[in-house]
XYZ file of C-alpha atoms in Angstrom:
431
model
C 208.309 57.873 131.500
C 205.450 55.874 133.052
C 203.673 59.121 133.852
C 204.045 60.269 130.246
C 202.709 56.968 128.908
C 199.747 57.176 131.252
C 199.053 60.729 130.200
C 199.090 59.726 126.537
C 197.044 56.567 127.167
C 200.077 54.403 126.382
C 200.613 55.858 122.914
C 202.776 58.925 122.475
C 201.675 59.310 118.841
C 197.981 59.606 119.646
C 198.051 63.368 120.029
C 200.752 63.985 117.440
C 198.717 66.345 115.307
C 197.611 68.404 118.291
C 201.225 68.591 119.431
C 202.286 69.595 115.917
C 199.757 72.424 115.906
C 200.864 73.638 119.337
C 204.551 73.420 118.421
C 203.913 75.267 115.157
C 202.115 78.076 116.966
C 204.877 78.297 119.587
C 207.572 78.313 116.896
C 205.980 81.157 114.950
C 205.258 83.025 118.187
C 208.995 82.977 118.850
C 210.137 83.663 115.272
C 207.730 86.580 114.794
C 208.515 88.202 118.111
C 205.094 87.546 119.630
C 202.969 88.548 116.631
C 201.229 85.202 116.213
C 199.317 84.976 119.490
C 197.769 88.418 119.407
C 194.008 88.988 119.412
C 194.015 90.727 116.030
C 196.102 88.062 114.310
C 194.142 85.128 115.706
C 190.810 86.715 114.807
C 192.029 87.414 111.276
C 193.506 83.912 110.954
C 190.263 82.229 111.965
C 188.045 84.581 109.987
C 190.223 84.302 106.891
C 190.315 80.506 106.852
C 186.831 79.545 108.022
C 185.602 78.921 104.478
C 188.455 76.466 103.835
C 187.668 74.643 107.092
C 184.020 74.401 106.010
C 185.158 72.868 102.716
C 187.325 70.400 104.663
C 184.276 69.273 106.671
C 182.515 68.283 103.454
C 185.629 66.980 101.693
C 186.399 64.461 104.428
C 183.150 62.603 103.669
C 183.982 62.574 99.960
C 187.438 61.141 100.639
C 186.179 58.633 103.226
C 183.766 57.349 100.566
C 186.739 56.836 98.243
C 186.226 59.836 95.939
C 187.720 63.266 95.340
C 186.025 66.565 94.458
C 187.966 69.031 92.334
C 185.007 71.307 91.632
C 184.452 72.876 95.064
C 186.282 76.133 94.308
C 184.412 76.658 91.052
C 181.070 75.739 92.632
C 181.727 78.242 95.420
C 182.587 80.976 92.903
C 179.568 80.240 90.697
C 177.199 80.288 93.662
C 178.759 83.508 94.925
C 178.213 85.380 91.675
C 174.614 84.167 91.291
C 173.692 85.137 94.853
C 175.389 88.517 94.532
C 173.579 89.279 91.271
C 170.239 88.069 92.653
C 170.496 90.384 95.653
C 171.617 93.283 93.487
C 169.144 92.871 90.617
C 166.136 91.339 92.370
C 166.478 93.022 95.732
C 166.509 89.743 97.660
C 167.044 90.074 101.423
C 170.206 88.465 102.806
C 168.454 85.391 104.213
C 166.757 84.712 100.887
C 170.156 85.043 99.215
C 171.629 82.457 101.590
C 168.726 80.080 100.919
C 169.111 80.582 97.166
C 172.811 79.788 97.413
C 172.188 76.568 99.322
C 169.584 75.510 96.756
C 172.046 76.194 93.937
C 174.619 74.073 95.729
C 172.117 71.259 96.200
C 171.206 71.340 92.498
C 174.859 71.255 91.426
C 175.582 68.462 93.903
C 172.623 66.444 92.640
C 173.846 66.908 89.061
C 177.346 65.678 89.883
C 176.039 62.971 92.223
C 173.927 61.436 89.461
C 176.952 61.122 87.175
C 179.059 59.584 89.939
C 176.523 57.332 91.658
C 174.134 56.255 88.922
C 176.041 56.668 85.643
C 179.260 55.322 87.170
C 181.741 57.926 86.010
C 184.613 58.368 88.518
C 184.212 61.407 90.737
C 187.647 62.667 89.698
C 186.457 63.022 86.091
C 183.008 64.365 86.956
C 184.343 67.037 89.294
C 187.203 67.925 86.946
C 184.533 68.623 84.337
C 182.565 70.520 86.987
C 185.600 72.618 87.831
C 185.856 73.730 84.196
C 182.106 74.143 83.675
C 181.363 76.227 86.763
C 184.524 78.293 86.503
C 183.515 79.260 82.999
C 179.908 79.782 84.093
C 181.048 82.118 86.860
C 182.944 84.312 84.419
C 180.245 84.111 81.763
C 177.338 85.022 84.041
C 179.263 87.772 85.798
C 181.006 88.878 82.584
C 184.283 88.719 84.554
C 183.181 91.636 86.717
C 182.962 92.023 90.477
C 179.475 92.258 91.959
C 179.092 93.859 95.410
C 176.828 92.400 98.089
C 174.692 94.374 100.568
C 176.011 95.168 104.018
C 173.559 92.959 105.909
C 174.743 89.957 103.869
C 178.360 90.732 104.777
C 177.675 89.790 108.407
C 177.957 86.038 107.706
C 181.534 86.470 106.514
C 182.812 89.624 108.174
C 180.597 89.929 111.260
C 181.439 89.263 114.898
C 179.539 88.429 118.049
C 177.925 91.636 119.203
C 178.419 93.421 122.508
C 175.898 92.836 125.274
C 175.765 93.538 128.991
C 178.074 95.702 131.082
C 181.522 96.874 130.015
C 183.861 94.173 131.366
C 186.776 94.819 129.047
C 185.859 91.647 127.152
C 183.290 90.736 124.547
C 180.739 89.192 126.889
C 179.185 86.813 124.358
C 182.596 85.430 123.398
C 183.443 85.081 127.078
C 180.219 83.197 127.770
C 180.782 80.955 124.759
C 184.287 80.056 125.938
C 183.161 79.361 129.510
C 180.308 77.197 128.217
C 182.677 75.182 126.039
C 185.076 74.683 128.952
C 182.191 73.472 131.123
C 181.086 71.037 128.405
C 184.605 69.582 128.237
C 184.734 69.077 132.015
C 181.257 67.555 132.234
C 181.989 65.363 129.207
C 185.105 63.925 130.851
C 183.232 63.248 134.086
C 180.436 61.483 132.205
C 182.939 59.484 130.168
C 184.621 58.183 133.307
C 181.269 57.365 134.873
C 180.129 55.497 131.756
C 183.406 53.560 131.569
C 183.117 52.539 135.212
C 179.471 51.549 134.759
C 180.257 49.030 132.027
C 183.081 47.551 134.093
C 186.030 48.925 132.140
C 189.127 50.363 133.791
C 189.477 54.141 133.831
C 192.903 55.770 133.662
C 194.126 57.320 136.932
C 192.198 60.398 138.020
C 195.265 62.603 137.671
C 195.512 61.663 133.986
C 191.979 62.880 133.324
C 192.615 66.012 135.390
C 195.790 66.894 133.480
C 194.314 66.191 130.030
C 191.113 68.069 130.752
C 193.016 70.877 132.430
C 195.262 71.399 129.413
C 192.308 71.436 127.040
C 190.333 73.823 129.249
C 193.384 76.095 129.576
C 193.717 76.220 125.778
C 190.005 77.030 125.420
C 190.166 79.796 128.022
C 193.279 81.318 126.464
C 191.649 81.297 123.025
C 188.571 82.877 124.622
C 190.761 85.614 126.059
C 192.329 86.308 122.658
C 189.018 86.425 120.797
C 187.284 88.544 123.436
C 190.005 91.211 123.749
C 190.466 92.212 120.131
C 190.217 95.728 118.822
C 186.843 97.427 119.354
C 184.138 95.983 117.148
C 185.760 92.561 116.790
C 185.301 89.314 118.694
C 184.667 85.706 117.734
C 183.657 85.692 114.033
C 180.142 84.770 112.923
C 181.754 82.487 110.336
C 183.418 80.704 113.255
C 180.024 80.123 114.863
C 178.781 78.642 111.581
C 181.852 76.397 111.430
C 181.403 75.199 115.022
C 177.751 74.323 114.386
C 178.724 72.391 111.252
C 181.476 70.483 113.069
C 179.104 69.432 115.863
C 176.434 68.417 113.357
C 178.749 66.407 111.106
C 180.557 64.720 113.995
C 177.136 63.499 115.086
C 176.292 62.396 111.538
C 179.564 60.516 111.100
C 179.555 58.724 114.455
C 175.949 58.308 115.549
C 173.857 57.763 112.418
C 173.288 54.992 109.906
C 174.242 57.103 106.896
C 177.505 58.121 108.569
C 178.512 54.524 109.155
C 177.484 53.600 105.641
C 179.891 56.217 104.249
C 182.753 54.536 106.119
C 181.592 51.105 104.985
C 181.424 52.115 101.313
C 184.885 53.682 101.439
C 186.396 50.811 103.387
C 185.086 47.926 101.276
C 182.485 48.696 98.639
C 181.744 45.091 97.658
C 181.350 43.899 101.242
C 179.183 46.903 102.104
C 176.826 46.177 99.205
C 176.558 42.509 100.181
C 175.602 43.674 103.665
C 172.721 45.770 102.381
C 174.333 49.213 102.097
C 172.908 51.272 99.219
C 176.224 52.490 97.859
C 174.669 54.541 95.044
C 172.543 56.481 97.503
C 175.565 57.041 99.757
C 177.730 58.333 96.898
C 174.948 60.595 95.660
C 174.422 62.152 99.108
C 178.153 62.600 99.693
C 178.618 64.514 96.436
C 175.473 66.572 97.004
C 176.517 67.446 100.547
C 179.928 68.603 99.340
C 178.447 71.044 96.835
C 176.051 72.462 99.448
C 178.973 73.176 101.791
C 180.989 74.573 98.881
C 178.162 77.004 98.166
C 178.068 78.028 101.826
C 181.834 78.539 101.835
C 181.559 80.632 98.684
C 178.894 82.877 100.223
C 180.958 83.356 103.385
C 183.982 84.349 101.299
C 181.950 86.761 99.191
C 180.435 88.266 102.328
C 183.897 88.784 103.833
C 185.253 90.225 100.574
C 182.117 92.432 100.171
C 181.902 91.410 96.494
C 181.963 88.386 94.202
C 184.709 88.249 91.586
C 185.769 86.126 88.596
C 188.753 84.575 90.376
C 187.049 83.560 93.622
C 187.604 79.950 94.657
C 190.848 79.434 92.749
C 192.835 76.637 94.391
C 190.365 76.091 97.237
C 189.944 72.430 96.382
C 193.665 71.847 96.919
C 193.625 73.510 100.344
C 190.598 71.464 101.426
C 192.093 68.189 100.188
C 195.409 68.965 101.907
C 193.609 69.683 105.182
C 191.777 66.357 105.039
C 194.878 64.287 104.298
C 196.980 66.054 106.917
C 194.092 65.445 109.315
C 194.385 61.685 108.925
C 192.201 60.580 106.011
C 193.392 57.647 103.924
C 193.905 58.004 100.187
C 192.137 54.675 99.633
C 189.068 55.771 101.607
C 187.347 54.410 104.694
C 189.399 56.435 107.209
C 189.067 60.022 108.404
C 187.311 62.248 110.927
C 185.684 65.649 110.861
C 187.700 66.927 113.817
C 190.937 65.631 112.302
C 190.246 67.485 109.059
C 189.593 70.735 110.928
C 192.843 70.287 112.877
C 194.658 69.620 109.597
C 193.140 72.781 108.150
C 194.287 74.763 111.193
C 197.816 73.412 110.763
C 197.887 74.689 107.192
C 196.297 78.004 108.222
C 198.839 78.593 111.011
C 201.687 77.635 108.680
C 200.479 80.018 105.987
C 199.870 82.828 108.498
C 203.242 82.392 110.178
C 205.123 82.448 106.902
C 203.301 85.627 105.892
C 204.219 87.289 109.190
C 207.848 86.357 108.527
C 207.666 87.968 105.094
C 208.188 84.700 103.199
C 207.134 85.054 99.573
C 204.256 83.172 97.966
C 206.685 81.007 96.002
C 208.517 79.624 99.030
C 205.284 79.420 101.021
C 203.810 77.134 98.375
C 206.915 74.935 98.410
C 206.873 74.626 102.213
C 203.151 73.794 102.326
C 203.641 71.125 99.677
C 206.515 69.566 101.605
C 204.486 69.571 104.830
C 201.643 67.726 103.098
C 204.013 65.202 101.520
C 205.907 64.512 104.744
C 202.725 64.190 106.843
C 201.223 61.576 104.522
C 204.566 59.807 103.932
C 205.138 59.373 107.670
C 201.673 57.920 108.061
C 202.135 55.506 105.148
C 205.552 54.417 106.439
C 204.222 53.842 109.940
C 201.383 51.663 108.650
C 203.804 49.707 106.420
C 205.717 48.742 109.559
C 202.597 47.115 110.985
C 202.004 49.925 113.467
C 198.847 51.979 113.913
C 198.442 54.986 111.647
C 199.912 58.082 113.308
C 197.296 60.499 112.107
C 194.563 57.900 112.182
C 194.851 57.743 115.967
C 195.009 61.462 116.566
C 191.319 62.170 116.958
C 189.902 58.721 117.623
C 188.604 59.793 121.028
C 187.025 62.986 119.728
C 183.342 62.650 118.938
C 183.353 58.853 118.922
C 182.737 56.206 121.528
C 185.331 56.090 124.267
C 188.219 53.831 123.432
C 186.901 52.901 119.974
C 187.909 54.186 116.559
C 185.359 56.294 114.780
C 185.504 54.163 111.633
C 183.150 51.245 111.176
C 184.505 47.730 111.742
C 185.440 45.820 108.586
C 182.714 43.675 107.127
C 183.438 40.082 106.097
C 180.258 38.665 104.602
C 180.193 34.920 103.981
C 178.598 33.440 100.847
C 176.888 30.798 102.956
C 175.163 33.393 105.197
C 171.589 32.156 105.800
C 168.799 34.056 104.106
C 167.157 36.581 106.415
C 170.259 37.226 108.517
C 170.332 40.871 109.525
C 173.302 43.077 108.709
C 174.906 44.892 111.591
C 176.200 47.781 109.503
C 174.480 51.054 110.287
C 173.177 50.010 113.699
C 174.474 51.349 116.967
C 176.267 48.867 119.164
């Protein structure tokens, strides 16, 4: 028991979501007779859900700031149809189409951000209106028809890492990517221990770090094996590369920058954040704008994978993204959540959906099961916090992307009315 507590840093709930994901994969691997952990299935699972995971990356910032965005599916569909028509009718190259789509997303996000941040209308109402407006605009502009996209554009949604080098029986680029990631994990753990020792803190026993790092590296290498041994012409998806880059970028934004900490401060305590000098209107505007940009990117990736834009693209995407964020540990009241946690929550939903499909479960029962999983995950977290204990899902990814041993969220701010004039605020500055 002592060994287990040491391995889990004294808290068996800390890696609950990771355990849940592993258990879910193992369960479906057994129930489906080994169909879950096959190269083809894992490649299809990741490729088919990357756009939802991208939406979850943006949605977590919206929810941390205390808002909700119901328009992301419609924004994605509207952007998809405009980009598809622009490439078809104007002959735009694929990269110009991608740039156009991102600009459309930025314009839509600015429009909605102004209403939320500067007019003061709740984001729920603004984005509900946006959901109706851009869904109708998608069908009006495209006249409810499908519009195909050129083959070179399809690479961002249906492409894979190409083959290079000698024939090793693996996709060499995928293999190199996996080995590089494993090396980063090992070096990161070594540097973390060195940094902890340098500041005089106590490191866990060496064997604890070895076991934790070894398990993570083993999982990375096994995933690398699956992605690099798929059927000819497939490997790690290009959409997965885009997702990984976004996760790294937004983890940095949320944990190492002033604007990232201001988002947490605004969601945690708006009044206190404003008294401490945080420009809440600017934060809310940027959060809404960022969400629409990522929604546009997700829409283009989906269209590229589907080879055409259609009138019903994006239906229900906002619900999947919101579910992923809440399962990943975000708080309904705002101020809590992580990028990595949201991606893990999205993977839980993706594995659940994939496993039920492999078992031949109908869409009706699949929807019921997914709803129950979301309800139970949030209910357990709320119950645990009501007992005066740490949040289960709030602790899951606290050591991922943040400072060692510290939560990712900003500390609460308690400004005092008698604070002397000229006193500097500590919000938004690195410790």
